[in-house]
Amino acid sequence: MGNMGAMAGLWRQIQNEMRDAVSEAESQTFLTANQELTASYAGGEPIPPEQGGYVRTYQMKNSARTTGVVGGGDSVSATVYLDQGYNYDTGTYSTPHVFSEAESGGSGIVLTSGFWQRTEQKAQQYAEQAFAKRFKQ
């Protein structure tokens, strides 16, 4: 009976460490997403609509969201994402299309592209570092 209690305690400790690692990586990734989005707007200003450009809404800059840590047991996760529920009133592109074009630097959208790719790369690093601190190889 004693070994079962010890194993259950060890499993709880592992679960807590997993949850802490995911929480740490999620927090760092969410911060990075917001920093990358803010920095992407330093790429310049669009030309005004009367000259064939557009009015900047800053919707993408404020679109980073997170689920927080979810799950338990042997499966814990967190998702950082861009909320694409906003509807642009131009009627030309859907919000997912605008976000995709902004990420790739297309359609004349004046932003520094690659912000989400950089966020994803850093997210991977944060997760690896957070787990490495807690689970030595």
Short mmCIF file of N, CA and C in Angstrom, two decimals:
data_model
loop_
_atom_site.label_atom_id
_atom_site.label_comp_id
_atom_site.label_asym_id
_atom_site.label_seq_id
_atom_site.Cartn_x
_atom_site.Cartn_y
_atom_site.Cartn_z
N MET A 1 0.82 -1.20 0.00
CA MET A 1 0.00 0.00 0.00
C MET A 1 0.85 1.25 0.00
N GLY A 2 2.01 1.23 0.69
CA GLY A 2 2.87 2.39 0.80
C GLY A 2 3.40 2.85 -0.54
N ASN A 3 3.76 1.91 -1.41
CA ASN A 3 4.27 2.27 -2.74
C ASN A 3 3.20 2.93 -3.60
N MET A 4 1.95 2.51 -3.45
CA MET A 4 0.87 3.11 -4.24
C MET A 4 0.68 4.57 -3.86
N GLY A 5 0.75 4.86 -2.58
CA GLY A 5 0.62 6.25 -2.12
C GLY A 5 1.78 7.09 -2.61
N ALA A 6 2.98 6.52 -2.58
CA ALA A 6 4.16 7.24 -3.05
C ALA A 6 4.07 7.50 -4.55
N MET A 7 3.58 6.52 -5.30
CA MET A 7 3.43 6.69 -6.74
C MET A 7 2.37 7.75 -7.06
N ALA A 8 1.29 7.74 -6.30
CA ALA A 8 0.24 8.74 -6.52
C ALA A 8 0.78 10.13 -6.21
N GLY A 9 1.58 10.25 -5.17
CA GLY A 9 2.18 11.54 -4.82
C GLY A 9 3.15 12.00 -5.89
N LEU A 10 3.95 11.07 -6.40
CA LEU A 10 4.89 11.40 -7.47
C LEU A 10 4.13 11.84 -8.72
N TRP A 11 3.05 11.13 -9.05
CA TRP A 11 2.27 11.50 -10.23
C TRP A 11 1.67 12.89 -10.07
N ARG A 12 1.16 13.24 -8.89
CA ARG A 12 0.63 14.59 -8.64
C ARG A 12 1.72 15.64 -8.80
N GLN A 13 2.91 15.32 -8.32
CA GLN A 13 4.03 16.26 -8.45
C GLN A 13 4.39 16.47 -9.92
N ILE A 14 4.43 15.40 -10.68
CA ILE A 14 4.72 15.50 -12.12
C ILE A 14 3.64 16.34 -12.81
N GLN A 15 2.38 16.08 -12.49
CA GLN A 15 1.28 16.85 -13.08
C GLN A 15 1.40 18.34 -12.75
N ASN A 16 1.74 18.66 -11.52
CA ASN A 16 1.92 20.06 -11.13
C ASN A 16 3.06 20.71 -11.90
N GLU A 17 4.15 19.98 -12.08
CA GLU A 17 5.30 20.51 -12.83
C GLU A 17 4.93 20.73 -14.29
N MET A 18 4.17 19.78 -14.85
CA MET A 18 3.72 19.94 -16.24
C MET A 18 2.85 21.18 -16.37
N ARG A 19 1.92 21.35 -15.45
CA ARG A 19 1.03 22.51 -15.47
C ARG A 19 1.82 23.81 -15.34
N ASP A 20 2.80 23.83 -14.44
CA ASP A 20 3.62 25.02 -14.27
C ASP A 20 4.43 25.33 -15.52
N ALA A 21 4.96 24.30 -16.16
CA ALA A 21 5.76 24.50 -17.38
C ALA A 21 4.89 25.06 -18.50
N VAL A 22 3.70 24.50 -18.67
CA VAL A 22 2.79 25.00 -19.71
C VAL A 22 2.38 26.43 -19.40
N SER A 23 2.11 26.72 -18.15
CA SER A 23 1.71 28.08 -17.75
C SER A 23 2.83 29.08 -18.03
N GLU A 24 4.06 28.71 -17.72
CA GLU A 24 5.20 29.59 -17.97
C GLU A 24 5.36 29.86 -19.47
N ALA A 25 5.32 28.80 -20.27
CA ALA A 25 5.48 28.94 -21.72
C ALA A 25 4.33 29.76 -22.31
N GLU A 26 3.12 29.53 -21.81
CA GLU A 26 1.95 30.27 -22.29
C GLU A 26 2.08 31.76 -21.99
N SER A 27 2.50 32.09 -20.78
CA SER A 27 2.66 33.51 -20.40
C SER A 27 3.70 34.20 -21.27
N GLN A 28 4.84 33.54 -21.47
CA GLN A 28 5.90 34.13 -22.28
C GLN A 28 5.45 34.27 -23.74
N THR A 29 4.74 33.28 -24.25
CA THR A 29 4.29 33.32 -25.64
C THR A 29 3.26 34.43 -25.84
N PHE A 30 2.33 34.57 -24.91
CA PHE A 30 1.31 35.61 -25.01
C PHE A 30 1.96 36.99 -25.00
N LEU A 31 2.94 37.19 -24.13
CA LEU A 31 3.67 38.46 -24.08
C LEU A 31 4.38 38.70 -25.40
N THR A 32 5.05 37.69 -25.93
CA THR A 32 5.76 37.81 -27.20
C THR A 32 4.80 38.12 -28.34
N ALA A 33 3.65 37.47 -28.37
CA ALA A 33 2.66 37.73 -29.43
C ALA A 33 2.27 39.20 -29.41
N ASN A 34 2.01 39.74 -28.24
CA ASN A 34 1.64 41.15 -28.14
C ASN A 34 2.79 42.07 -28.55
N GLN A 35 4.00 41.72 -28.16
CA GLN A 35 5.16 42.52 -28.55
C GLN A 35 5.37 42.48 -30.06
N GLU A 36 5.26 41.31 -30.65
CA GLU A 36 5.45 41.16 -32.10
C GLU A 36 4.37 41.93 -32.86
N LEU A 37 3.14 41.85 -32.40
CA LEU A 37 2.05 42.57 -33.07
C LEU A 37 2.28 44.08 -32.99
N THR A 38 2.64 44.55 -31.81
CA THR A 38 2.90 45.99 -31.65
C THR A 38 4.05 46.43 -32.54
N ALA A 39 5.13 45.65 -32.56
CA ALA A 39 6.30 46.01 -33.37
C ALA A 39 5.98 45.98 -34.86
N SER A 40 5.06 45.12 -35.27
CA SER A 40 4.74 45.02 -36.70
C SER A 40 4.14 46.31 -37.24
N TYR A 41 3.52 47.09 -36.38
CA TYR A 41 2.91 48.35 -36.81
C TYR A 41 3.95 49.44 -37.04
N ALA A 42 5.18 49.21 -36.66
CA ALA A 42 6.25 50.19 -36.89
C ALA A 42 6.71 50.18 -38.35
N GLY A 43 6.14 49.30 -39.16
CA GLY A 43 6.52 49.17 -40.56
C GLY A 43 6.09 50.33 -41.44
N GLY A 44 5.38 51.28 -40.90
CA GLY A 44 4.94 52.43 -41.68
C GLY A 44 3.44 52.62 -41.61
N GLU A 45 2.98 53.69 -42.18
CA GLU A 45 1.56 54.03 -42.20
C GLU A 45 0.99 53.80 -43.60
N PRO A 46 -0.23 53.28 -43.67
CA PRO A 46 -0.85 53.10 -44.99
C PRO A 46 -1.22 54.45 -45.59
N ILE A 47 -1.31 54.46 -46.91
CA ILE A 47 -1.76 55.69 -47.55
C ILE A 47 -3.27 55.81 -47.31
N PRO A 48 -3.80 57.02 -47.31
CA PRO A 48 -5.23 57.21 -47.03
C PRO A 48 -6.12 56.60 -48.10
N PRO A 49 -7.36 56.29 -47.73
CA PRO A 49 -8.30 55.68 -48.69
C PRO A 49 -8.51 56.52 -49.95
N GLU A 50 -8.52 57.83 -49.80
CA GLU A 50 -8.75 58.67 -50.98
C GLU A 50 -7.61 58.57 -51.99
N GLN A 51 -6.48 58.01 -51.55
CA GLN A 51 -5.35 57.80 -52.46
C GLN A 51 -5.18 56.32 -52.80
N GLY A 52 -6.21 55.53 -52.52
CA GLY A 52 -6.18 54.10 -52.85
C GLY A 52 -5.71 53.21 -51.72
N GLY A 53 -5.53 53.76 -50.53
CA GLY A 53 -5.08 52.97 -49.39
C GLY A 53 -6.23 52.55 -48.49
N TYR A 54 -5.97 52.53 -47.21
CA TYR A 54 -6.98 52.07 -46.25
C TYR A 54 -6.78 52.76 -44.91
N VAL A 55 -7.80 52.66 -44.08
CA VAL A 55 -7.75 53.20 -42.73
C VAL A 55 -7.33 52.08 -41.79
N ARG A 56 -6.32 52.30 -41.02
CA ARG A 56 -5.83 51.30 -40.08
C ARG A 56 -6.78 51.23 -38.89
N THR A 57 -7.21 50.00 -38.54
CA THR A 57 -8.14 49.81 -37.42
C THR A 57 -7.44 49.35 -36.15
N TYR A 58 -6.24 48.85 -36.26
CA TYR A 58 -5.48 48.30 -35.13
C TYR A 58 -6.12 47.05 -34.54
N GLN A 59 -7.06 46.48 -35.24
CA GLN A 59 -7.73 45.28 -34.74
C GLN A 59 -6.74 44.13 -34.55
N MET A 60 -5.84 43.95 -35.51
CA MET A 60 -4.88 42.86 -35.38
C MET A 60 -3.95 43.09 -34.20
N LYS A 61 -3.55 44.31 -33.98
CA LYS A 61 -2.63 44.62 -32.88
C LYS A 61 -3.22 44.18 -31.54
N ASN A 62 -4.52 44.23 -31.44
CA ASN A 62 -5.20 43.90 -30.18
C ASN A 62 -5.87 42.54 -30.21
N SER A 63 -5.43 41.64 -31.08
CA SER A 63 -6.14 40.38 -31.28
C SER A 63 -5.54 39.17 -30.59
N ALA A 64 -4.38 39.30 -29.93
CA ALA A 64 -3.78 38.14 -29.27
C ALA A 64 -4.67 37.69 -28.11
N ARG A 65 -4.90 36.40 -28.05
CA ARG A 65 -5.72 35.79 -26.99
C ARG A 65 -5.04 34.52 -26.52
N THR A 66 -5.48 34.05 -25.37
CA THR A 66 -4.99 32.77 -24.87
C THR A 66 -6.12 32.04 -24.17
N THR A 67 -6.04 30.73 -24.21
CA THR A 67 -7.02 29.90 -23.51
C THR A 67 -6.66 29.76 -22.04
N GLY A 68 -5.42 30.13 -21.69
CA GLY A 68 -4.93 29.79 -20.37
C GLY A 68 -4.62 28.30 -20.36
N VAL A 69 -4.19 27.81 -19.24
CA VAL A 69 -3.85 26.39 -19.13
C VAL A 69 -5.14 25.59 -18.99
N VAL A 70 -5.27 24.57 -19.81
CA VAL A 70 -6.45 23.70 -19.77
C VAL A 70 -6.00 22.25 -19.68
N GLY A 71 -6.88 21.43 -19.18
CA GLY A 71 -6.60 20.01 -19.10
C GLY A 71 -6.10 19.62 -17.73
N GLY A 72 -5.73 18.38 -17.65
CA GLY A 72 -5.24 17.82 -16.41
C GLY A 72 -4.82 16.40 -16.65
N GLY A 73 -4.42 15.74 -15.59
CA GLY A 73 -3.96 14.37 -15.76
C GLY A 73 -2.69 14.33 -16.58
N ASP A 74 -2.70 13.56 -17.64
CA ASP A 74 -1.50 13.45 -18.47
C ASP A 74 -1.56 14.32 -19.72
N SER A 75 -2.52 15.26 -19.76
CA SER A 75 -2.64 16.15 -20.91
C SER A 75 -2.95 17.56 -20.45
N VAL A 76 -1.97 18.43 -20.60
CA VAL A 76 -2.11 19.84 -20.23
C VAL A 76 -1.68 20.66 -21.43
N SER A 77 -2.45 21.71 -21.74
CA SER A 77 -2.09 22.55 -22.88
C SER A 77 -2.55 23.98 -22.65
N ALA A 78 -2.09 24.84 -23.52
CA ALA A 78 -2.54 26.23 -23.59
C ALA A 78 -2.39 26.64 -25.04
N THR A 79 -3.29 27.46 -25.50
CA THR A 79 -3.23 27.93 -26.88
C THR A 79 -3.21 29.45 -26.90
N VAL A 80 -2.21 30.00 -27.58
CA VAL A 80 -2.15 31.43 -27.85
C VAL A 80 -2.52 31.59 -29.32
N TYR A 81 -3.45 32.48 -29.59
CA TYR A 81 -3.97 32.61 -30.95
C TYR A 81 -4.37 34.05 -31.24
N LEU A 82 -4.64 34.32 -32.51
CA LEU A 82 -5.14 35.62 -32.93
C LEU A 82 -6.65 35.51 -33.09
N ASP A 83 -7.38 36.32 -32.36
CA ASP A 83 -8.83 36.35 -32.45
C ASP A 83 -9.22 36.96 -33.78
N GLN A 84 -9.84 36.18 -34.62
CA GLN A 84 -10.21 36.64 -35.95
C GLN A 84 -11.72 36.85 -36.07
N GLY A 85 -12.37 37.07 -34.94
CA GLY A 85 -13.81 37.27 -34.94
C GLY A 85 -14.25 38.65 -35.37
N TYR A 86 -13.33 39.56 -35.53
CA TYR A 86 -13.64 40.92 -35.96
C TYR A 86 -14.02 40.91 -37.44
N ASN A 87 -14.97 41.71 -37.83
CA ASN A 87 -15.34 41.82 -39.24
C ASN A 87 -14.90 43.17 -39.77
N TYR A 88 -14.04 43.15 -40.76
CA TYR A 88 -13.64 44.39 -41.42
C TYR A 88 -14.80 44.89 -42.27
N ASP A 89 -15.00 46.17 -42.30
CA ASP A 89 -16.15 46.72 -43.04
C ASP A 89 -15.83 47.06 -44.49
N THR A 90 -14.66 46.69 -44.94
CA THR A 90 -14.32 46.96 -46.34
C THR A 90 -15.09 46.04 -47.27
N GLY A 91 -15.41 44.85 -46.78
CA GLY A 91 -16.13 43.89 -47.61
C GLY A 91 -15.26 43.19 -48.62
N THR A 92 -13.99 43.56 -48.70
CA THR A 92 -13.09 42.97 -49.69
C THR A 92 -12.53 41.64 -49.21
N TYR A 93 -11.98 41.62 -48.01
CA TYR A 93 -11.35 40.42 -47.46
C TYR A 93 -12.00 40.04 -46.14
N SER A 94 -12.04 38.74 -45.89
CA SER A 94 -12.45 38.28 -44.56
C SER A 94 -11.31 38.57 -43.58
N THR A 95 -11.63 38.55 -42.31
CA THR A 95 -10.59 38.80 -41.30
C THR A 95 -9.45 37.77 -41.39
N PRO A 96 -9.74 36.46 -41.50
CA PRO A 96 -8.62 35.52 -41.66
C PRO A 96 -7.74 35.84 -42.87
N HIS A 97 -8.36 36.30 -43.96
CA HIS A 97 -7.58 36.64 -45.16
C HIS A 97 -6.71 37.87 -44.88
N VAL A 98 -7.25 38.87 -44.22
CA VAL A 98 -6.46 40.05 -43.87
C VAL A 98 -5.27 39.65 -43.01
N PHE A 99 -5.51 38.83 -42.00
CA PHE A 99 -4.43 38.41 -41.10
C PHE A 99 -3.37 37.63 -41.86
N SER A 100 -3.80 36.76 -42.76
CA SER A 100 -2.87 35.97 -43.56
C SER A 100 -2.02 36.87 -44.46
N GLU A 101 -2.66 37.82 -45.10
CA GLU A 101 -1.94 38.74 -45.97
C GLU A 101 -0.96 39.60 -45.16
N ALA A 102 -1.37 40.03 -43.98
CA ALA A 102 -0.49 40.83 -43.13
C ALA A 102 0.73 40.01 -42.71
N GLU A 103 0.52 38.76 -42.38
CA GLU A 103 1.63 37.88 -41.97
C GLU A 103 2.62 37.68 -43.11
N SER A 104 2.09 37.55 -44.33
CA SER A 104 2.96 37.27 -45.47
C SER A 104 3.48 38.53 -46.16
N GLY A 105 2.95 39.69 -45.78
CA GLY A 105 3.39 40.93 -46.40
C GLY A 105 2.70 41.21 -47.72
N GLY A 106 1.52 40.64 -47.92
CA GLY A 106 0.83 40.80 -49.19
C GLY A 106 -0.28 41.83 -49.18
N SER A 107 -0.86 42.04 -50.33
CA SER A 107 -2.03 42.90 -50.55
C SER A 107 -1.84 44.35 -50.14
N GLY A 108 -0.64 44.81 -50.07
CA GLY A 108 -0.40 46.21 -49.75
C GLY A 108 -0.64 46.58 -48.30
N ILE A 109 -0.77 45.58 -47.45
CA ILE A 109 -0.96 45.86 -46.02
C ILE A 109 0.38 46.31 -45.45
N VAL A 110 0.37 47.48 -44.84
CA VAL A 110 1.61 48.09 -44.36
C VAL A 110 1.86 47.67 -42.91
N LEU A 111 2.55 46.56 -42.77
CA LEU A 111 2.99 46.03 -41.48
C LEU A 111 4.30 45.30 -41.72
N THR A 112 5.05 45.09 -40.67
CA THR A 112 6.23 44.24 -40.76
C THR A 112 5.74 42.80 -40.70
N SER A 113 5.91 42.06 -41.77
CA SER A 113 5.38 40.69 -41.84
C SER A 113 6.21 39.72 -41.02
N GLY A 114 5.67 38.52 -40.87
CA GLY A 114 6.36 37.44 -40.16
C GLY A 114 6.19 37.46 -38.66
N PHE A 115 5.31 38.30 -38.15
CA PHE A 115 5.13 38.44 -36.70
C PHE A 115 4.64 37.14 -36.06
N TRP A 116 3.76 36.43 -36.73
CA TRP A 116 3.24 35.20 -36.13
C TRP A 116 4.25 34.06 -36.23
N GLN A 117 4.99 34.00 -37.31
CA GLN A 117 6.03 32.98 -37.45
C GLN A 117 7.08 33.16 -36.35
N ARG A 118 7.47 34.40 -36.08
CA ARG A 118 8.44 34.66 -35.00
C ARG A 118 7.85 34.27 -33.64
N THR A 119 6.58 34.54 -33.45
CA THR A 119 5.92 34.16 -32.20
C THR A 119 5.93 32.64 -32.03
N GLU A 120 5.60 31.92 -33.08
CA GLU A 120 5.57 30.46 -33.00
C GLU A 120 6.95 29.87 -32.71
N GLN A 121 7.98 30.44 -33.33
CA GLN A 121 9.34 29.96 -33.08
C GLN A 121 9.72 30.17 -31.61
N LYS A 122 9.39 31.35 -31.09
CA LYS A 122 9.71 31.63 -29.70
C LYS A 122 8.87 30.76 -28.77
N ALA A 123 7.64 30.47 -29.13
CA ALA A 123 6.77 29.61 -28.31
C ALA A 123 7.41 28.24 -28.13
N GLN A 124 7.96 27.71 -29.21
CA GLN A 124 8.63 26.41 -29.14
C GLN A 124 9.82 26.48 -28.18
N GLN A 125 10.60 27.54 -28.27
CA GLN A 125 11.75 27.72 -27.36
C GLN A 125 11.28 27.82 -25.92
N TYR A 126 10.23 28.61 -25.68
CA TYR A 126 9.73 28.78 -24.31
C TYR A 126 9.27 27.44 -23.72
N ALA A 127 8.56 26.65 -24.52
CA ALA A 127 8.09 25.36 -24.04
C ALA A 127 9.26 24.44 -23.72
N GLU A 128 10.24 24.39 -24.61
CA GLU A 128 11.41 23.53 -24.37
C GLU A 128 12.15 23.96 -23.11
N GLN A 129 12.33 25.26 -22.93
CA GLN A 129 13.05 25.77 -21.75
C GLN A 129 12.27 25.50 -20.46
N ALA A 130 10.96 25.72 -20.50
CA ALA A 130 10.14 25.53 -19.30
C ALA A 130 10.13 24.07 -18.87
N PHE A 131 10.04 23.15 -19.81
CA PHE A 131 10.06 21.73 -19.47
C PHE A 131 11.46 21.28 -19.08
N ALA A 132 12.48 21.79 -19.72
CA ALA A 132 13.86 21.41 -19.38
C ALA A 132 14.21 21.81 -17.96
N LYS A 133 13.71 22.93 -17.50
CA LYS A 133 13.97 23.37 -16.13
C LYS A 133 13.39 22.39 -15.10
N ARG A 134 12.29 21.78 -15.46
CA ARG A 134 11.55 20.95 -14.51
C ARG A 134 11.84 19.45 -14.66
N PHE A 135 12.21 19.05 -15.86
CA PHE A 135 12.44 17.64 -16.12
C PHE A 135 13.82 17.47 -16.74
N LYS A 136 14.78 17.17 -15.95
CA LYS A 136 16.16 17.01 -16.41
C LYS A 136 16.29 15.74 -17.22
N GLN A 137 17.08 15.81 -18.27
CA GLN A 137 17.28 14.63 -19.12
C GLN A 137 18.41 13.79 -18.61
#
